[in-house]
């Protein structure tokens, strides 16, 4: 069907660009891109809230399977508290949280939100996310920057009732930050208890706090910030290890007068606290522009270069994938930058034990060389995928050279159709587990074309 074809085209395009993970929205506004006993089918999927796909299928299961076929990670992206984007476009069924729990819902700026200040409401969101963690083979849970909503000028978020009930003498802003922190820590613990390997990451607004308000903040002049306006104390979460990665949205160019990319990148690096920091890049800024820093590919490529030179765990995420539909030159440039395999960086605090090495053999033929391998029987389940390295004409084996990886596969063999171009090919195979710990190399096997 059309939706499935579109996703396959999208994921295949991202694979060609060298992407090794995708963050896919599965819950935009207290609704679902999957069959759920808790929330209705999303209108963003079917055009009508509560209406399942026709012909029926499970979009989340399908997307995960297609992503894994390509040895890419699938991170399910949730918007935790947004409950209604437009009351005229998506009238909800009677079972929806906005109707069953009207006392949890706050209308603000033309949308409605679940109140983060109500403990039962927070637990409801945790339960929705954990339902997906338990039932689906996802690699990560990803949250965007919407905790408390972005401020609307001269309009106060109407949580006085929950503050009166649960404030416990705290000032309102500290109480709001505490509500979000409790949610983040609770969700992290729940995920790790259920499936330790499922990564948890958050993509906050790119400015945590301005230095004018806090000496620990960045030398920026952000109009709104994580800490002061969205009540998201990301630095606290990093310090306490409540996330596996943080993905700040650095959607500004170098030398931006209020929030420069070259100021924010080193600031976030200095606030990693042993967790991974990846960087959200604003590919959407390039679409349709005719002047300024985002014309052409220069700014984007310069940001990628900076990340690779300065970041301890270099990784960039493009927002959004659809932007590249109109950015052919940028797509080609990113593909050239990512022409060699890059495995997602290992998260040692989740798992640091690599699989056992496989045993390989090579079978030359007129069609090329068939490389086959096997894991030791007792350890076969430890390997999620295999990397095949090829070294030609006597060059030394060096697994640090990612340009020597010719294939990343789930199977136990490949046909190297290019082998006969060379006088001699030496192959080694490594096993990688779910969290990308890589085994020692297999025995080296050769094929000759003398």
PDB file of N, CA, C and O in Angstrom, residues 341-390:
ATOM      1  N   UNK A 341      30.826   2.880   6.429  1.00  0.00           N
ATOM      2  CA  UNK A 341      29.993   2.488   7.561  1.00  0.00           C
ATOM      3  C   UNK A 341      30.470   3.157   8.851  1.00  0.00           C
ATOM      4  O   UNK A 341      31.669   3.245   9.109  1.00  0.00           O
ATOM      5  N   UNK A 342      29.517   3.617   9.643  1.00  0.00           N
ATOM      6  CA  UNK A 342      29.810   4.107  10.993  1.00  0.00           C
ATOM      7  C   UNK A 342      28.806   3.436  11.930  1.00  0.00           C
ATOM      8  O   UNK A 342      27.600   3.571  11.740  1.00  0.00           O
ATOM      9  N   UNK A 343      29.326   2.698  12.905  1.00  0.00           N
ATOM     10  CA  UNK A 343      28.436   2.073  13.878  1.00  0.00           C
ATOM     11  C   UNK A 343      28.047   3.095  14.937  1.00  0.00           C
ATOM     12  O   UNK A 343      28.868   3.934  15.317  1.00  0.00           O
ATOM     13  N   UNK A 344      26.815   3.056  15.436  1.00  0.00           N
ATOM     14  CA  UNK A 344      26.473   3.919  16.564  1.00  0.00           C
ATOM     15  C   UNK A 344      27.444   3.682  17.717  1.00  0.00           C
ATOM     16  O   UNK A 344      27.854   2.540  17.961  1.00  0.00           O
ATOM     17  N   UNK A 345      27.850   4.750  18.413  1.00  0.00           N
ATOM     18  CA  UNK A 345      28.835   4.559  19.485  1.00  0.00           C
ATOM     19  C   UNK A 345      28.299   3.682  20.614  1.00  0.00           C
ATOM     20  O   UNK A 345      27.122   3.721  20.950  1.00  0.00           O
ATOM     21  N   UNK A 346      29.200   2.879  21.168  1.00  0.00           N
ATOM     22  CA  UNK A 346      28.833   1.939  22.221  1.00  0.00           C
ATOM     23  C   UNK A 346      28.537   2.688  23.514  1.00  0.00           C
ATOM     24  O   UNK A 346      29.241   3.629  23.883  1.00  0.00           O
ATOM     25  N   UNK A 347      27.470   2.273  24.198  1.00  0.00           N
ATOM     26  CA  UNK A 347      27.109   2.844  25.496  1.00  0.00           C
ATOM     27  C   UNK A 347      27.564   1.866  26.574  1.00  0.00           C
ATOM     28  O   UNK A 347      26.854   0.918  26.921  1.00  0.00           O
ATOM     29  N   UNK A 348      28.777   2.081  27.081  1.00  0.00           N
ATOM     30  CA  UNK A 348      29.417   1.122  27.977  1.00  0.00           C
ATOM     31  C   UNK A 348      28.615   0.884  29.253  1.00  0.00           C
ATOM     32  O   UNK A 348      28.709  -0.178  29.867  1.00  0.00           O
ATOM     33  N   UNK A 349      27.830   1.890  29.685  1.00  0.00           N
ATOM     34  CA  UNK A 349      27.071   1.730  30.928  1.00  0.00           C
ATOM     35  C   UNK A 349      25.886   0.785  30.737  1.00  0.00           C
ATOM     36  O   UNK A 349      25.315   0.299  31.714  1.00  0.00           O
ATOM     37  N   UNK A 350      25.518   0.511  29.487  1.00  0.00           N
ATOM     38  CA  UNK A 350      24.443  -0.444  29.221  1.00  0.00           C
ATOM     39  C   UNK A 350      24.986  -1.847  28.983  1.00  0.00           C
ATOM     40  O   UNK A 350      24.408  -2.834  29.420  1.00  0.00           O
ATOM     41  N   UNK A 351      26.095  -1.926  28.258  1.00  0.00           N
ATOM     42  CA  UNK A 351      26.709  -3.223  27.959  1.00  0.00           C
ATOM     43  C   UNK A 351      28.090  -2.967  27.373  1.00  0.00           C
ATOM     44  O   UNK A 351      28.227  -2.174  26.434  1.00  0.00           O
ATOM     45  N   UNK A 352      29.086  -3.618  27.912  1.00  0.00           N
ATOM     46  CA  UNK A 352      30.445  -3.432  27.399  1.00  0.00           C
ATOM     47  C   UNK A 352      31.098  -4.744  26.990  1.00  0.00           C
ATOM     48  O   UNK A 352      32.283  -4.778  26.678  1.00  0.00           O
ATOM     49  N   UNK A 353      30.327  -5.840  26.999  1.00  0.00           N
ATOM     50  CA  UNK A 353      30.899  -7.157  26.698  1.00  0.00           C
ATOM     51  C   UNK A 353      30.617  -7.516  25.232  1.00  0.00           C
ATOM     52  O   UNK A 353      29.457  -7.683  24.845  1.00  0.00           O
ATOM     53  N   UNK A 354      31.649  -7.631  24.405  1.00  0.00           N
ATOM     54  CA  UNK A 354      31.431  -7.958  22.990  1.00  0.00           C
ATOM     55  C   UNK A 354      31.101  -9.428  22.798  1.00  0.00           C
ATOM     56  O   UNK A 354      31.400 -10.264  23.668  1.00  0.00           O
ATOM     57  N   UNK A 355      30.512  -9.780  21.662  1.00  0.00           N
ATOM     58  CA  UNK A 355      30.260 -11.195  21.364  1.00  0.00           C
ATOM     59  C   UNK A 355      31.577 -11.941  21.103  1.00  0.00           C
ATOM     60  O   UNK A 355      32.624 -11.327  20.935  1.00  0.00           O
ATOM     61  N   UNK A 356      31.483 -13.255  21.052  1.00  0.00           N
ATOM     62  CA  UNK A 356      32.620 -14.062  20.632  1.00  0.00           C
ATOM     63  C   UNK A 356      32.853 -13.839  19.130  1.00  0.00           C
ATOM     64  O   UNK A 356      31.944 -13.454  18.401  1.00  0.00           O
ATOM     65  N   UNK A 357      34.076 -14.096  18.688  1.00  0.00           N
ATOM     66  CA  UNK A 357      34.389 -13.934  17.262  1.00  0.00           C
ATOM     67  C   UNK A 357      33.846 -15.114  16.459  1.00  0.00           C
ATOM     68  O   UNK A 357      33.871 -16.259  16.940  1.00  0.00           O
ATOM     69  N   UNK A 358      33.373 -14.860  15.251  1.00  0.00           N
ATOM     70  CA  UNK A 358      32.941 -15.961  14.397  1.00  0.00           C
ATOM     71  C   UNK A 358      34.135 -16.679  13.763  1.00  0.00           C
ATOM     72  O   UNK A 358      35.271 -16.210  13.843  1.00  0.00           O
ATOM     73  N   UNK A 359      33.859 -17.807  13.138  1.00  0.00           N
ATOM     74  CA  UNK A 359      34.849 -18.546  12.356  1.00  0.00           C
ATOM     75  C   UNK A 359      34.436 -18.463  10.892  1.00  0.00           C
ATOM     76  O   UNK A 359      33.283 -18.757  10.554  1.00  0.00           O
ATOM     77  N   UNK A 360      35.375 -18.060  10.033  1.00  0.00           N
ATOM     78  CA  UNK A 360      35.033 -17.758   8.640  1.00  0.00           C
ATOM     79  C   UNK A 360      35.727 -18.708   7.668  1.00  0.00           C
ATOM     80  O   UNK A 360      36.728 -19.360   7.998  1.00  0.00           O
ATOM     81  N   UNK A 361      35.188 -18.769   6.451  1.00  0.00           N
ATOM     82  CA  UNK A 361      35.845 -19.447   5.332  1.00  0.00           C
ATOM     83  C   UNK A 361      35.505 -18.694   4.056  1.00  0.00           C
ATOM     84  O   UNK A 361      34.485 -18.000   3.976  1.00  0.00           O
ATOM     85  N   UNK A 362      36.374 -18.831   3.054  1.00  0.00           N
ATOM     86  CA  UNK A 362      36.182 -18.144   1.770  1.00  0.00           C
ATOM     87  C   UNK A 362      36.205 -19.182   0.650  1.00  0.00           C
ATOM     88  O   UNK A 362      37.074 -20.064   0.621  1.00  0.00           O
ATOM     89  N   UNK A 363      35.243 -19.056  -0.262  1.00  0.00           N
ATOM     90  CA  UNK A 363      35.125 -19.995  -1.384  1.00  0.00           C
ATOM     91  C   UNK A 363      35.169 -19.204  -2.684  1.00  0.00           C
ATOM     92  O   UNK A 363      34.175 -18.563  -3.077  1.00  0.00           O
ATOM     93  N   UNK A 364      36.324 -19.169  -3.389  1.00  0.00           N
ATOM     94  CA  UNK A 364      36.426 -18.420  -4.650  1.00  0.00           C
ATOM     95  C   UNK A 364      35.641 -19.110  -5.764  1.00  0.00           C
ATOM     96  O   UNK A 364      35.460 -20.331  -5.762  1.00  0.00           O
ATOM     97  N   UNK A 365      35.179 -18.298  -6.708  1.00  0.00           N
ATOM     98  CA  UNK A 365      34.499 -18.834  -7.895  1.00  0.00           C
ATOM     99  C   UNK A 365      34.610 -17.810  -9.012  1.00  0.00           C
ATOM    100  O   UNK A 365      35.104 -16.690  -8.810  1.00  0.00           O
ATOM    101  N   UNK A 366      34.108 -18.173 -10.178  1.00  0.00           N
ATOM    102  CA  UNK A 366      34.126 -17.242 -11.312  1.00  0.00           C
ATOM    103  C   UNK A 366      33.225 -16.041 -11.057  1.00  0.00           C
ATOM    104  O   UNK A 366      33.415 -14.973 -11.647  1.00  0.00           O
ATOM    105  N   UNK A 367      32.241 -16.206 -10.182  1.00  0.00           N
ATOM    106  CA  UNK A 367      31.294 -15.110  -9.886  1.00  0.00           C
ATOM    107  C   UNK A 367      31.806 -14.177  -8.794  1.00  0.00           C
ATOM    108  O   UNK A 367      31.238 -13.114  -8.566  1.00  0.00           O
ATOM    109  N   UNK A 368      32.872 -14.563  -8.113  1.00  0.00           N
ATOM    110  CA  UNK A 368      33.379 -13.790  -6.995  1.00  0.00           C
ATOM    111  C   UNK A 368      33.743 -14.718  -5.859  1.00  0.00           C
ATOM    112  O   UNK A 368      33.940 -15.924  -6.075  1.00  0.00           O
ATOM    113  N   UNK A 369      33.810 -14.184  -4.660  1.00  0.00           N
ATOM    114  CA  UNK A 369      34.163 -15.003  -3.495  1.00  0.00           C
ATOM    115  C   UNK A 369      32.991 -15.055  -2.524  1.00  0.00           C
ATOM    116  O   UNK A 369      32.448 -14.020  -2.131  1.00  0.00           O
ATOM    117  N   UNK A 370      32.603 -16.272  -2.188  1.00  0.00           N
ATOM    118  CA  UNK A 370      31.576 -16.482  -1.173  1.00  0.00           C
ATOM    119  C   UNK A 370      32.270 -16.544   0.190  1.00  0.00           C
ATOM    120  O   UNK A 370      33.118 -17.405   0.418  1.00  0.00           O
ATOM    121  N   UNK A 371      31.919 -15.597   1.069  1.00  0.00           N
ATOM    122  CA  UNK A 371      32.464 -15.585   2.422  1.00  0.00           C
ATOM    123  C   UNK A 371      31.366 -16.070   3.359  1.00  0.00           C
ATOM    124  O   UNK A 371      30.253 -15.530   3.369  1.00  0.00           O
ATOM    125  N   UNK A 372      31.679 -17.104   4.119  1.00  0.00           N
ATOM    126  CA  UNK A 372      30.716 -17.665   5.063  1.00  0.00           C
ATOM    127  C   UNK A 372      31.332 -17.689   6.465  1.00  0.00           C
ATOM    128  O   UNK A 372      32.559 -17.712   6.606  1.00  0.00           O
ATOM    129  N   UNK A 373      30.491 -17.696   7.482  1.00  0.00           N
ATOM    130  CA  UNK A 373      30.998 -17.721   8.853  1.00  0.00           C
ATOM    131  C   UNK A 373      29.956 -18.325   9.780  1.00  0.00           C
ATOM    132  O   UNK A 373      28.759 -18.389   9.448  1.00  0.00           O
ATOM    133  N   UNK A 374      30.431 -18.732  10.933  1.00  0.00           N
ATOM    134  CA  UNK A 374      29.551 -19.274  11.969  1.00  0.00           C
ATOM    135  C   UNK A 374      30.000 -18.776  13.329  1.00  0.00           C
ATOM    136  O   UNK A 374      31.196 -18.577  13.566  1.00  0.00           O
ATOM    137  N   UNK A 375      29.024 -18.588  14.211  1.00  0.00           N
ATOM    138  CA  UNK A 375      29.324 -18.271  15.598  1.00  0.00           C
ATOM    139  C   UNK A 375      29.497 -19.571  16.382  1.00  0.00           C
ATOM    140  O   UNK A 375      28.881 -20.584  16.039  1.00  0.00           O
ATOM    141  N   UNK A 376      30.296 -19.533  17.436  1.00  0.00           N
ATOM    142  CA  UNK A 376      30.297 -20.690  18.343  1.00  0.00           C
ATOM    143  C   UNK A 376      28.864 -20.952  18.805  1.00  0.00           C
ATOM    144  O   UNK A 376      28.135 -20.019  19.158  1.00  0.00           O
ATOM    145  N   UNK A 377      28.441 -22.201  18.772  1.00  0.00           N
ATOM    146  CA  UNK A 377      27.029 -22.535  18.960  1.00  0.00           C
ATOM    147  C   UNK A 377      26.432 -21.915  20.224  1.00  0.00           C
ATOM    148  O   UNK A 377      25.342 -21.343  20.194  1.00  0.00           O
ATOM    149  N   UNK A 378      27.140 -21.972  21.313  1.00  0.00           N
ATOM    150  CA  UNK A 378      26.604 -21.485  22.592  1.00  0.00           C
ATOM    151  C   UNK A 378      26.438 -19.971  22.619  1.00  0.00           C
ATOM    152  O   UNK A 378      25.735 -19.430  23.485  1.00  0.00           O
ATOM    153  N   UNK A 379      27.082 -19.272  21.666  1.00  0.00           N
ATOM    154  CA  UNK A 379      27.061 -17.806  21.666  1.00  0.00           C
ATOM    155  C   UNK A 379      26.338 -17.221  20.450  1.00  0.00           C
ATOM    156  O   UNK A 379      26.423 -16.025  20.202  1.00  0.00           O
ATOM    157  N   UNK A 380      25.643 -18.060  19.710  1.00  0.00           N
ATOM    158  CA  UNK A 380      25.025 -17.610  18.450  1.00  0.00           C
ATOM    159  C   UNK A 380      24.044 -16.465  18.668  1.00  0.00           C
ATOM    160  O   UNK A 380      23.954 -15.546  17.843  1.00  0.00           O
ATOM    161  N   UNK A 381      23.325 -16.488  19.792  1.00  0.00           N
ATOM    162  CA  UNK A 381      22.306 -15.460  20.028  1.00  0.00           C
ATOM    163  C   UNK A 381      22.893 -14.108  20.416  1.00  0.00           C
ATOM    164  O   UNK A 381      22.179 -13.103  20.447  1.00  0.00           O
ATOM    165  N   UNK A 382      24.184 -14.086  20.726  1.00  0.00           N
ATOM    166  CA  UNK A 382      24.814 -12.826  21.149  1.00  0.00           C
ATOM    167  C   UNK A 382      25.024 -11.856  19.981  1.00  0.00           C
ATOM    168  O   UNK A 382      25.215 -10.659  20.201  1.00  0.00           O
ATOM    169  N   UNK A 383      25.014 -12.375  18.762  1.00  0.00           N
ATOM    170  CA  UNK A 383      25.315 -11.549  17.588  1.00  0.00           C
ATOM    171  C   UNK A 383      24.032 -11.062  16.927  1.00  0.00           C
ATOM    172  O   UNK A 383      23.166 -11.859  16.564  1.00  0.00           O
ATOM    173  N   UNK A 384      23.897  -9.765  16.796  1.00  0.00           N
ATOM    174  CA  UNK A 384      22.733  -9.187  16.113  1.00  0.00           C
ATOM    175  C   UNK A 384      23.020  -8.967  14.631  1.00  0.00           C
ATOM    176  O   UNK A 384      22.113  -8.923  13.809  1.00  0.00           O
ATOM    177  N   UNK A 385      24.312  -8.799  14.293  1.00  0.00           N
ATOM    178  CA  UNK A 385      24.716  -8.511  12.911  1.00  0.00           C
ATOM    179  C   UNK A 385      26.207  -8.782  12.761  1.00  0.00           C
ATOM    180  O   UNK A 385      26.900  -9.000  13.766  1.00  0.00           O
ATOM    181  N   UNK A 386      26.671  -8.751  11.512  1.00  0.00           N
ATOM    182  CA  UNK A 386      28.069  -9.052  11.236  1.00  0.00           C
ATOM    183  C   UNK A 386      28.637  -8.018  10.272  1.00  0.00           C
ATOM    184  O   UNK A 386      27.953  -7.566   9.345  1.00  0.00           O
ATOM    185  N   UNK A 387      29.898  -7.653  10.497  1.00  0.00           N
ATOM    186  CA  UNK A 387      30.617  -6.756   9.590  1.00  0.00           C
ATOM    187  C   UNK A 387      31.690  -7.564   8.868  1.00  0.00           C
ATOM    188  O   UNK A 387      32.443  -8.318   9.504  1.00  0.00           O
ATOM    189  N   UNK A 388      31.744  -7.407   7.547  1.00  0.00           N
ATOM    190  CA  UNK A 388      32.725  -8.113   6.733  1.00  0.00           C
ATOM    191  C   UNK A 388      33.755  -7.091   6.244  1.00  0.00           C
ATOM    192  O   UNK A 388      33.408  -6.114   5.571  1.00  0.00           O
ATOM    193  N   UNK A 389      35.014  -7.318   6.616  1.00  0.00           N
ATOM    194  CA  UNK A 389      36.119  -6.450   6.212  1.00  0.00           C
ATOM    195  C   UNK A 389      36.894  -7.139   5.087  1.00  0.00           C
ATOM    196  O   UNK A 389      37.132  -8.351   5.145  1.00  0.00           O
ATOM    197  N   UNK A 390      37.317  -6.366   4.105  1.00  0.00           N
ATOM    198  CA  UNK A 390      38.136  -6.900   3.006  1.00  0.00           C
ATOM    199  C   UNK A 390      39.416  -6.082   2.874  1.00  0.00           C
ATOM    200  O   UNK A 390      39.363  -4.838   2.801  1.00  0.00           O
TER     201      UNK A 390
END
